[in-house]
N, CA, C and O atoms as a GROMACS GRO file, in nm:
protein
  520
    1MET      N    1   4.947   6.719  13.006
    1MET     CA    2   4.966   6.599  12.942
    1MET      C    3   5.117   6.563  12.920
    1MET      O    4   5.214   6.632  12.888
    2ALA      N    5   5.104   6.440  12.947
    2ALA     CA    6   5.263   6.368  12.918
    2ALA      C    7   5.248   6.268  12.864
    2ALA      O    8   5.164   6.183  12.894
    3LEU      N    9   5.347   6.261  12.756
    3LEU     CA   10   5.369   6.134  12.672
    3LEU      C   11   5.429   6.027  12.753
    3LEU      O   12   5.531   6.058  12.815
    4ILE      N   13   5.381   5.897  12.766
    4ILE     CA   14   5.434   5.775  12.805
    4ILE      C   15   5.457   5.678  12.720
    4ILE      O   16   5.388   5.683  12.618
    5LYS      N   17   5.553   5.564  12.731
    5LYS     CA   18   5.550   5.481  12.624
    5LYS      C   19   5.459   5.362  12.657
    5LYS      O   20   5.450   5.344  12.778
    6CYS      N   21   5.401   5.290  12.596
    6CYS     CA   22   5.330   5.182  12.587
    6CYS      C   23   5.407   5.062  12.627
    6CYS      O   24   5.498   5.025  12.552
    7PRO      N   25   5.378   4.986  12.753
    7PRO     CA   26   5.472   4.877  12.777
    7PRO      C   27   5.432   4.791  12.673
    7PRO      O   28   5.504   4.693  12.695
    8GLU      N   29   5.378   4.770  12.596
    8GLU     CA   30   5.348   4.651  12.502
    8GLU      C   31   5.420   4.649  12.359
    8GLU      O   32   5.478   4.556  12.302
    9CYS      N   33   5.392   4.822  12.306
    9CYS     CA   34   5.460   4.789  12.189
    9CYS      C   35   5.584   4.908  12.177
    9CYS      O   36   5.670   4.902  12.089
   10GLY      N   37   5.580   5.010  12.274
   10GLY     CA   38   5.689   5.086  12.339
   10GLY      C   39   5.664   5.197  12.264
   10GLY      O   40   5.759   5.274  12.277
   11LYS      N   41   5.556   5.257  12.168
   11LYS     CA   42   5.552   5.377  12.132
   11LYS      C   43   5.471   5.472  12.201
   11LYS      O   44   5.379   5.440  12.276
   12LYS      N   45   5.513   5.617  12.169
   12LYS     CA   46   5.430   5.716  12.278
   12LYS      C   47   5.298   5.718  12.267
   12LYS      O   48   5.236   5.710  12.161
   13ILE      N   49   5.239   5.733  12.410
   13ILE     CA   50   5.090   5.747  12.387
   13ILE      C   51   5.047   5.862  12.513
   13ILE      O   52   5.131   5.894  12.598
   14SER      N   53   4.937   5.907  12.515
   14SER     CA   54   4.923   6.012  12.615
   14SER      C   55   4.891   5.941  12.723
   14SER      O   56   4.837   5.830  12.716
   15ASP      N   57   4.927   6.012  12.855
   15ASP     CA   58   4.910   5.966  13.013
   15ASP      C   59   4.747   5.963  13.009
   15ASP      O   60   4.689   5.896  13.094
   16PHE      N   61   4.683   6.025  12.924
   16PHE     CA   62   4.549   6.015  13.001
   16PHE      C   63   4.475   5.922  12.911
   16PHE      O   64   4.360   5.910  12.954
   17THR      N   65   4.492   5.860  12.815
   17THR     CA   66   4.456   5.710  12.742
   17THR      C   67   4.426   5.608  12.848
   17THR      O   68   4.484   5.606  12.957
   18ASP      N   69   4.336   5.526  12.812
   18ASP     CA   70   4.324   5.420  12.864
   18ASP      C   71   4.374   5.317  12.778
   18ASP      O   72   4.422   5.220  12.836
   19LYS      N   73   4.373   5.316  12.661
   19LYS     CA   74   4.444   5.185  12.561
   19LYS      C   75   4.550   5.239  12.493
   19LYS      O   76   4.557   5.360  12.470
   20CYS      N   77   4.635   5.158  12.459
   20CYS     CA   78   4.731   5.220  12.331
   20CYS      C   79   4.678   5.264  12.201
   20CYS      O   80   4.610   5.174  12.151
   21THR      N   81   4.687   5.381  12.120
   21THR     CA   82   4.615   5.414  12.003
   21THR      C   83   4.692   5.303  11.904
   21THR      O   84   4.639   5.278  11.796
   22HIS      N   85   4.784   5.254  11.931
   22HIS     CA   86   4.909   5.175  11.817
   22HIS      C   87   4.853   5.046  11.864
   22HIS      O   88   4.785   4.993  11.775
   23CYS      N   89   4.858   4.990  11.955
   23CYS     CA   90   4.839   4.812  11.939
   23CYS      C   91   4.714   4.810  12.040
   23CYS      O   92   4.680   4.693  12.058
   24GLY      N   93   4.641   4.894  12.107
   24GLY     CA   94   4.511   4.844  12.162
   24GLY      C   95   4.519   4.793  12.305
   24GLY      O   96   4.412   4.780  12.365
   25LYS      N   97   4.618   4.767  12.359
   25LYS     CA   98   4.685   4.733  12.495
   25LYS      C   99   4.614   4.830  12.576
   25LYS      O  100   4.625   4.952  12.564
   26PRO      N  101   4.529   4.758  12.674
   26PRO     CA  102   4.460   4.864  12.779
   26PRO      C  103   4.575   4.936  12.873
   26PRO      O  104   4.680   4.871  12.877
   27ILE      N  105   4.574   5.029  12.931
   27ILE     CA  106   4.689   5.101  12.977
   27ILE      C  107   4.608   5.113  13.162
   27ILE      O  108   4.496   5.158  13.188
   28THR      N  109   4.698   5.064  13.246
   28THR     CA  110   4.666   5.068  13.384
   28THR      C  111   4.706   5.178  13.433
   28THR      O  112   4.778   5.254  13.368
   29GLU      N  113   4.669   5.205  13.555
   29GLU     CA  114   4.729   5.316  13.634
   29GLU      C  115   4.876   5.297  13.693
   29GLU      O  116   4.958   5.383  13.725
   30ASP      N  117   4.885   5.131  13.697
   30ASP     CA  118   5.025   5.055  13.748
   30ASP      C  119   5.120   5.132  13.628
   30ASP      O  120   5.222   5.196  13.654
   31ASP      N  121   5.066   5.113  13.495
   31ASP     CA  122   5.144   5.119  13.406
   31ASP      C  123   5.190   5.262  13.390
   31ASP      O  124   5.312   5.278  13.386
   32LYS      N  125   5.102   5.382  13.380
   32LYS     CA  126   5.097   5.502  13.376
   32LYS      C  127   5.228   5.508  13.520
   32LYS      O  128   5.332   5.565  13.488
   33ILE      N  129   5.225   5.471  13.614
   33ILE     CA  130   5.301   5.525  13.743
   33ILE      C  131   5.447   5.454  13.664
   33ILE      O  132   5.544   5.522  13.631
   34HIS      N  133   5.440   5.368  13.651
   34HIS     CA  134   5.575   5.287  13.613
   34HIS      C  135   5.645   5.367  13.493
   34HIS      O  136   5.767   5.376  13.480
   35ALA      N  137   5.550   5.425  13.408
   35ALA     CA  138   5.622   5.486  13.307
   35ALA      C  139   5.649   5.630  13.340
   35ALA      O  140   5.718   5.686  13.256
   36PHE      N  141   5.608   5.711  13.455
   36PHE     CA  142   5.619   5.810  13.483
   36PHE      C  143   5.759   5.774  13.565
   36PHE      O  144   5.853   5.842  13.524
   37VAL      N  145   5.790   5.694  13.658
   37VAL     CA  146   5.890   5.694  13.743
   37VAL      C  147   6.022   5.636  13.635
   37VAL      O  148   6.137   5.662  13.668
   38GLU      N  149   5.997   5.564  13.518
   38GLU     CA  150   6.138   5.570  13.432
   38GLU      C  151   6.155   5.690  13.375
   38GLU      O  152   6.267   5.735  13.350
   39GLN      N  153   6.045   5.751  13.351
   39GLN     CA  154   6.107   5.928  13.304
   39GLN      C  155   6.137   5.975  13.401
   39GLN      O  156   6.225   6.050  13.359
   40GLN      N  157   6.133   5.990  13.501
   40GLN     CA  158   6.214   6.079  13.593
   40GLN      C  159   6.371   6.002  13.641
   40GLN      O  160   6.473   6.067  13.663
   41LYS      N  161   6.362   5.860  13.650
   41LYS     CA  162   6.528   5.802  13.631
   41LYS      C  163   6.596   5.855  13.541
   41LYS      O  164   6.710   5.891  13.569
   42ARG      N  165   6.546   5.875  13.410
   42ARG     CA  166   6.613   5.883  13.311
   42ARG      C  167   6.649   6.062  13.282
   42ARG      O  168   6.750   6.100  13.223
   43LYS      N  169   6.543   6.152  13.337
   43LYS     CA  170   6.587   6.286  13.328
   43LYS      C  171   6.696   6.309  13.454
   43LYS      O  172   6.767   6.409  13.453
   44LYS      N  173   6.703   6.225  13.546
   44LYS     CA  174   6.801   6.244  13.660
   44LYS      C  175   6.940   6.193  13.595
   44LYS      O  176   7.046   6.253  13.616
   45GLN      N  177   6.932   6.073  13.512
   45GLN     CA  178   7.033   6.042  13.446
   45GLN      C  179   7.117   6.117  13.383
   45GLN      O  180   7.238   6.137  13.391
   46LYS      N  181   7.010   6.165  13.303
   46LYS     CA  182   7.065   6.294  13.204
   46LYS      C  183   7.144   6.409  13.278
   46LYS      O  184   7.256   6.452  13.248
   47LYS      N  185   7.066   6.448  13.375
   47LYS     CA  186   7.132   6.566  13.464
   47LYS      C  187   7.264   6.553  13.504
   47LYS      O  188   7.353   6.637  13.495
   48VAL      N  189   7.273   6.400  13.567
   48VAL     CA  190   7.424   6.354  13.619
   48VAL      C  191   7.507   6.344  13.514
   48VAL      O  192   7.626   6.344  13.545
   49MET      N  193   7.477   6.335  13.383
   49MET     CA  194   7.554   6.268  13.298
   49MET      C  195   7.607   6.430  13.247
   49MET      O  196   7.725   6.453  13.222
   50PHE      N  197   7.504   6.526  13.238
   50PHE     CA  198   7.531   6.619  13.211
   50PHE      C  199   7.646   6.694  13.295
   50PHE      O  200   7.740   6.748  13.237
   51ILE      N  201   7.634   6.695  13.426
   51ILE     CA  202   7.731   6.754  13.522
   51ILE      C  203   7.853   6.680  13.501
   51ILE      O  204   7.950   6.748  13.468
   52ILE      N  205   7.867   6.566  13.512
   52ILE     CA  206   7.986   6.500  13.495
   52ILE      C  207   8.057   6.540  13.358
   52ILE      O  208   8.179   6.535  13.344
   53SER      N  209   7.975   6.577  13.267
   53SER     CA  210   8.041   6.580  13.124
   53SER      C  211   8.135   6.749  13.142
   53SER      O  212   8.256   6.760  13.121
   54TRP      N  213   8.053   6.849  13.178
   54TRP     CA  214   8.088   6.948  13.236
   54TRP      C  215   8.212   6.963  13.326
   54TRP      O  216   8.310   7.031  13.296
   55ALA      N  217   8.195   6.881  13.458
   55ALA     CA  218   8.323   6.890  13.516
   55ALA      C  219   8.435   6.824  13.440
   55ALA      O  220   8.543   6.883  13.434
   56ILE      N  221   8.423   6.725  13.392
   56ILE     CA  222   8.553   6.669  13.271
   56ILE      C  223   8.584   6.772  13.205
   56ILE      O  224   8.697   6.818  13.221
   57GLY      N  225   8.509   6.822  13.131
   57GLY     CA  226   8.533   6.934  13.036
   57GLY      C  227   8.647   7.061  13.094
   57GLY      O  228   8.757   7.100  13.055
   58ILE      N  229   8.543   7.103  13.219
   58ILE     CA  230   8.622   7.203  13.309
   58ILE      C  231   8.814   7.165  13.351
   58ILE      O  232   8.910   7.241  13.338
   59VAL      N  233   8.814   7.025  13.402
   59VAL     CA  234   8.932   6.996  13.425
   59VAL      C  235   9.031   6.981  13.298
   59VAL      O  236   9.152   7.005  13.306
   60ILE      N  237   8.965   6.937  13.177
   60ILE     CA  238   9.057   6.932  13.064
   60ILE      C  239   9.097   7.066  13.006
   60ILE      O  240   9.198   7.083  12.938
   61VAL      N  241   8.992   7.178  13.045
   61VAL     CA  242   9.054   7.304  13.012
   61VAL      C  243   9.131   7.336  13.109
   61VAL      O  244   9.234   7.389  13.068
   62ILE      N  245   9.126   7.323  13.251
   62ILE     CA  246   9.226   7.378  13.335
   62ILE      C  247   9.370   7.290  13.314
   62ILE      O  248   9.473   7.349  13.348
   63PHE      N  249   9.380   7.179  13.271
   63PHE     CA  250   9.497   7.123  13.266
   63PHE      C  251   9.552   7.179  13.117
   63PHE      O  252   9.673   7.203  13.114
   64CYS      N  253   9.489   7.198  13.012
   64CYS     CA  254   9.559   7.290  12.929
   64CYS      C  255   9.610   7.391  12.933
   64CYS      O  256   9.702   7.427  12.860
   65VAL      N  257   9.542   7.473  13.050
   65VAL     CA  258   9.573   7.634  13.058
   65VAL      C  259   9.723   7.610  13.149
   65VAL      O  260   9.810   7.697  13.158
   66ILE      N  261   9.730   7.492  13.203
   66ILE     CA  262   9.845   7.480  13.332
   66ILE      C  263   9.968   7.441  13.221
   66ILE      O  264  10.083   7.487  13.223
   67LEU      N  265   9.930   7.372  13.152
   67LEU     CA  266  10.032   7.308  13.035
   67LEU      C  267  10.073   7.411  12.930
   67LEU      O  268  10.185   7.410  12.879
   68THR      N  269   9.989   7.491  12.904
   68THR     CA  270  10.051   7.619  12.846
   68THR      C  271  10.110   7.734  12.885
   68THR      O  272  10.184   7.807  12.820
   69MET      N  273  10.062   7.749  13.022
   69MET     CA  274  10.144   7.840  13.110
   69MET      C  275  10.281   7.814  13.130
   69MET      O  276  10.372   7.898  13.125
   70GLY      N  277  10.290   7.702  13.151
   70GLY     CA  278  10.436   7.623  13.193
   70GLY      C  279  10.516   7.658  13.066
   70GLY      O  280  10.621   7.724  13.066
   71ALA      N  281  10.462   7.613  12.968
   71ALA     CA  282  10.525   7.605  12.816
   71ALA      C  283  10.585   7.763  12.792
   71ALA      O  284  10.702   7.785  12.761
   72ILE      N  285  10.481   7.869  12.812
   72ILE     CA  286  10.497   7.982  12.786
   72ILE      C  287  10.609   8.031  12.892
   72ILE      O  288  10.705   8.098  12.854
   73SER      N  289  10.591   7.996  13.021
   73SER     CA  290  10.676   8.051  13.108
   73SER      C  291  10.828   8.007  13.101
   73SER      O  292  10.916   8.085  13.135
   74ARG      N  293  10.859   7.865  13.050
   74ARG     CA  294  10.978   7.836  13.015
   74ARG      C  295  11.029   7.891  12.882
   74ARG      O  296  11.151   7.895  12.865
   75ASN      N  297  10.937   7.938  12.775
   75ASN     CA  298  10.974   8.008  12.650
   75ASN      C  299  11.050   8.128  12.671
   75ASN      O  300  11.155   8.164  12.618
   76LEU      N  301  10.955   8.197  12.784
   76LEU     CA  302  10.993   8.329  12.817
   76LEU      C  303  11.139   8.344  12.894
   76LEU      O  304  11.225   8.430  12.874
   77LEU      N  305  11.140   8.227  12.993
   77LEU     CA  306  11.253   8.257  13.064
   77LEU      C  307  11.378   8.216  12.981
   77LEU      O  308  11.476   8.291  12.973
   78ASP      N  309  11.373   8.121  12.933
   78ASP     CA  310  11.500   8.107  12.809
   78ASP      C  311  11.543   8.220  12.716
   78ASP      O  312  11.660   8.258  12.712
   79LYS      N  313  11.436   8.279  12.633
   79LYS     CA  314  11.438   8.378  12.552
   79LYS      C  315  11.500   8.500  12.664
   79LYS      O  316  11.593   8.570  12.625
   80ASP      N  317  11.464   8.511  12.751
   80ASP     CA  318  11.523   8.634  12.859
   80ASP      C  319  11.656   8.610  12.888
   80ASP      O  320  11.748   8.690  12.871
   81LEU      N  321  11.666   8.474  12.941
   81LEU     CA  322  11.811   8.433  12.960
   81LEU      C  323  11.933   8.439  12.856
   81LEU      O  324  12.046   8.479  12.882
   82GLY      N  325  11.884   8.388  12.726
   82GLY     CA  326  11.930   8.398  12.607
   82GLY      C  327  11.981   8.544  12.550
   82GLY      O  328  12.084   8.560  12.485
   83ASN      N  329  11.893   8.640  12.586
   83ASN     CA  330  11.906   8.737  12.556
   83ASN      C  331  12.022   8.825  12.652
   83ASN      O  332  12.106   8.908  12.616
   84ILE      N  333  11.993   8.776  12.777
   84ILE     CA  334  12.126   8.848  12.863
   84ILE      C  335  12.253   8.793  12.824
   84ILE      O  336  12.347   8.873  12.824
   85PHE      N  337  12.285   8.636  12.782
   85PHE     CA  338  12.406   8.587  12.785
   85PHE      C  339  12.453   8.604  12.657
   85PHE      O  340  12.573   8.595  12.634
   86LYS      N  341  12.354   8.633  12.554
   86LYS     CA  342  12.412   8.655  12.416
   86LYS      C  343  12.491   8.788  12.414
   86LYS      O  344  12.604   8.789  12.364
   87ASP      N  345  12.448   8.878  12.455
   87ASP     CA  346  12.478   9.028  12.483
   87ASP      C  347  12.658   8.986  12.524
   87ASP      O  348  12.756   9.032  12.465
   88ASP      N  349  12.658   8.911  12.612
   88ASP     CA  350  12.801   8.899  12.682
   88ASP      C  351  12.897   8.775  12.623
   88ASP      O  352  12.965   8.699  12.693
   89GLY      N  353  12.888   8.776  12.485
   89GLY     CA  354  12.949   8.638  12.408
   89GLY      C  355  13.059   8.559  12.496
   89GLY      O  356  13.082   8.450  12.442
   90SER      N  357  13.129   8.577  12.604
   90SER     CA  358  13.215   8.487  12.670
   90SER      C  359  13.145   8.404  12.750
   90SER      O  360  13.222   8.334  12.816
   91THR      N  361  13.008   8.376  12.778
   91THR     CA  362  12.940   8.319  12.891
   91THR      C  363  12.938   8.167  12.837
   91THR      O  364  12.927   8.140  12.718
   92SER      N  365  12.948   8.079  12.929
   92SER     CA  366  12.929   7.926  12.887
   92SER      C  367  12.782   7.907  12.918
   92SER      O  368  12.747   7.789  12.916
   93ILE      N  369  12.697   7.989  12.945
   93ILE     CA  370  12.543   7.915  12.973
   93ILE      C  371  12.475   7.940  12.850
   93ILE      O  372  12.464   8.055  12.808
   94THR      N  373  12.424   7.832  12.784
   94THR     CA  374  12.346   7.855  12.681
   94THR      C  375  12.193   7.839  12.701
   94THR      O  376  12.118   7.883  12.613
   95SER      N  377  12.140   7.779  12.814
   95SER     CA  378  12.010   7.816  12.823
   95SER      C  379  12.002   7.828  13.008
   95SER      O  380  12.102   7.828  13.080
   96SER      N  381  11.840   7.838  13.064
   96SER     CA  382  11.833   7.868  13.157
   96SER      C  383  11.812   7.716  13.277
   96SER      O  384  11.763   7.715  13.390
   97ALA      N  385  11.855   7.632  13.219
   97ALA     CA  386  11.875   7.479  13.306
   97ALA      C  387  11.980   7.478  13.391
   97ALA      O  388  11.962   7.400  13.485
   98GLU      N  389  12.092   7.542  13.392
   98GLU     CA  390  12.194   7.544  13.467
   98GLU      C  391  12.151   7.659  13.618
   98GLU      O  392  12.166   7.624  13.735
   99ILE      N  393  12.109   7.767  13.582
   99ILE     CA  394  12.068   7.863  13.659
   99ILE      C  395  11.924   7.809  13.745
   99ILE      O  396  11.912   7.816  13.868
  100THR      N  397  11.811   7.748  13.642
  100THR     CA  398  11.734   7.654  13.728
  100THR      C  399  11.765   7.570  13.840
  100THR      O  400  11.704   7.566  13.948
  101SER      N  401  11.878   7.496  13.801
  101SER     CA  402  11.918   7.366  13.877
  101SER      C  403  11.973   7.454  14.022
  101SER      O  404  11.926   7.436  14.135
  102ASP      N  405  12.066   7.538  13.994
  102ASP     CA  406  12.137   7.628  14.100
  102ASP      C  407  12.034   7.658  14.217
  102ASP      O  408  12.038   7.625  14.336
  103TRP      N  409  11.917   7.752  14.125
  103TRP     CA  410  11.799   7.800  14.234
  103TRP      C  411  11.769   7.694  14.290
  103TRP      O  412  11.821   7.686  14.401
  104MET      N  413  11.691   7.588  14.255
  104MET     CA  414  11.644   7.465  14.301
  104MET      C  415  11.724   7.408  14.431
  104MET      O  416  11.677   7.389  14.544
  105SER      N  417  11.858   7.387  14.384
  105SER     CA  418  11.898   7.319  14.502
  105SER      C  419  11.924   7.422  14.594
  105SER      O  420  11.949   7.379  14.707
  106ARG      N  421  11.927   7.564  14.578
  106ARG     CA  422  11.933   7.651  14.719
  106ARG      C  423  11.812   7.638  14.813
  106ARG      O  424  11.812   7.634  14.936
  107VAL      N  425  11.689   7.633  14.712
  107VAL     CA  426  11.580   7.638  14.773
  107VAL      C  427  11.554   7.501  14.842
  107VAL      O  428  11.513   7.504  14.958
  108VAL      N  429  11.570   7.406  14.794
  108VAL     CA  430  11.606   7.259  14.881
  108VAL      C  431  11.662   7.262  14.995
  108VAL      O  432  11.603   7.211  15.091
  109SER      N  433  11.806   7.327  15.015
  109SER     CA  434  11.862   7.333  15.088
  109SER      C  435  11.836   7.433  15.205
  109SER      O  436  11.910   7.426  15.303
  110GLY      N  437  11.728   7.534  15.200
  110GLY     CA  438  11.664   7.609  15.260
  110GLY      C  439  11.726   7.761  15.274
  110GLY      O  440  11.709   7.840  15.368
  111LYS      N  441  11.795   7.778  15.166
  111LYS     CA  442  11.863   7.926  15.128
  111LYS      C  443  11.793   7.979  15.012
  111LYS      O  444  11.829   7.988  14.894
  112PHE      N  445  11.661   8.020  15.085
  112PHE     CA  446  11.569   8.063  14.950
  112PHE      C  447  11.600   8.186  14.902
  112PHE      O  448  11.574   8.272  14.987
  113ILE      N  449  11.650   8.236  14.792
  113ILE     CA  450  11.662   8.348  14.727
  113ILE      C  451  11.588   8.334  14.588
  113ILE      O  452  11.568   8.225  14.534
  114SER      N  453  11.547   8.471  14.530
  114SER     CA  454  11.472   8.477  14.443
  114SER      C  455  11.566   8.410  14.305
  114SER      O  456  11.688   8.390  14.312
  115LEU      N  457  11.498   8.387  14.205
  115LEU     CA  458  11.547   8.328  14.054
  115LEU      C  459  11.610   8.433  13.993
  115LEU      O  460  11.688   8.410  13.901
  116SER      N  461  11.582   8.564  14.036
  116SER     CA  462  11.656   8.645  13.935
  116SER      C  463  11.778   8.684  14.016
  116SER      O  464  11.877   8.725  13.955
  117ASP      N  465  11.777   8.675  14.152
  117ASP     CA  466  11.915   8.706  14.213
  117ASP      C  467  12.022   8.604  14.168
  117ASP      O  468  12.132   8.640  14.127
  118VAL      N  469  11.982   8.476  14.179
  118VAL     CA  470  12.054   8.367  14.089
  118VAL      C  471  12.112   8.383  13.967
  118VAL      O  472  12.224   8.351  13.928
  119GLU      N  473  12.004   8.448  13.902
  119GLU     CA  474  12.026   8.509  13.756
  119GLU      C  475  12.149   8.608  13.765
  119GLU      O  476  12.253   8.582  13.704
  120ASP      N  477  12.135   8.725  13.842
  120ASP     CA  478  12.241   8.826  13.856
  120ASP      C  479  12.380   8.764  13.906
  120ASP      O  480  12.489   8.805  13.868
  121GLU      N  481  12.363   8.664  13.994
  121GLU     CA  482  12.508   8.596  14.018
  121GLU      C  483  12.592   8.534  13.925
  121GLU      O  484  12.713   8.552  13.910
  122TRP      N  485  12.510   8.452  13.860
  122TRP     CA  486  12.553   8.412  13.714
  122TRP      C  487  12.613   8.509  13.636
  122TRP      O  488  12.723   8.492  13.583
  123VAL      N  489  12.537   8.625  13.625
  123VAL     CA  490  12.602   8.727  13.533
  123VAL      C  491  12.720   8.753  13.594
  123VAL      O  492  12.822   8.739  13.525
  124ALA      N  493  12.732   8.792  13.718
  124ALA     CA  494  12.863   8.849  13.786
  124ALA      C  495  12.979   8.770  13.761
  124ALA      O  496  13.092   8.798  13.721
  125LYS      N  497  12.920   8.661  13.795
  125LYS     CA  498  13.058   8.529  13.760
  125LYS      C  499  13.110   8.557  13.655
  125LYS      O  500  13.231   8.577  13.648
  126ASP      N  501  13.013   8.566  13.530
  126ASP     CA  502  13.079   8.557  13.412
  126ASP      C  503  13.147   8.663  13.394
  126ASP      O  504  13.262   8.648  13.352
  127LYS      N  505  13.104   8.784  13.417
  127LYS     CA  506  13.182   8.919  13.413
  127LYS      C  507  13.342   8.910  13.508
  127LYS      O  508  13.449   8.964  13.479
  128GLU      N  509  13.321   8.853  13.585
  128GLU     CA  510  13.457   8.834  13.649
  128GLU      C  511  13.546   8.767  13.584
  128GLU      O  512  13.661   8.808  13.580
  129ALA      N  513  13.498   8.620  13.506
  129ALA     CA  514  13.555   8.558  13.414
  129ALA      C  515  13.628   8.597  13.313
  129ALA      O  516  13.716   8.529  13.259
  130LYS      N  517  13.591   8.719  13.280
  130LYS     CA  518  13.640   8.805  13.177
  130LYS      C  519  13.768   8.844  13.191
  130LYS      O  520  13.820   8.918  13.107
   0.00000   0.00000   0.00000
């Protein structure tokens, strides 16, 4: 037994009844079929909206994770480089921006080396300058 909406008053009635219990309108087989088709359309729309909502939620979560990971890695890199260069009081480097820029220019020019190698070069240059 399923509940359908009366085409006249819009209230829910049994699909086995021949007339609306609220307004008395006779319910034909066409009315019952039409009500069933409308229910199926609404169910499908709800399912699609549910899937779309989940997809949007997942995209938002992934976006937030990527932003958080980027911020954490930048903070860790700045903290590590700050520790390296604070111990060596005479260095002119205050953040990782110069080292990262140097590393990126080498990557773009095809001379790929690791970021830690570039850091080591900068530390060695500072030690030589002393």
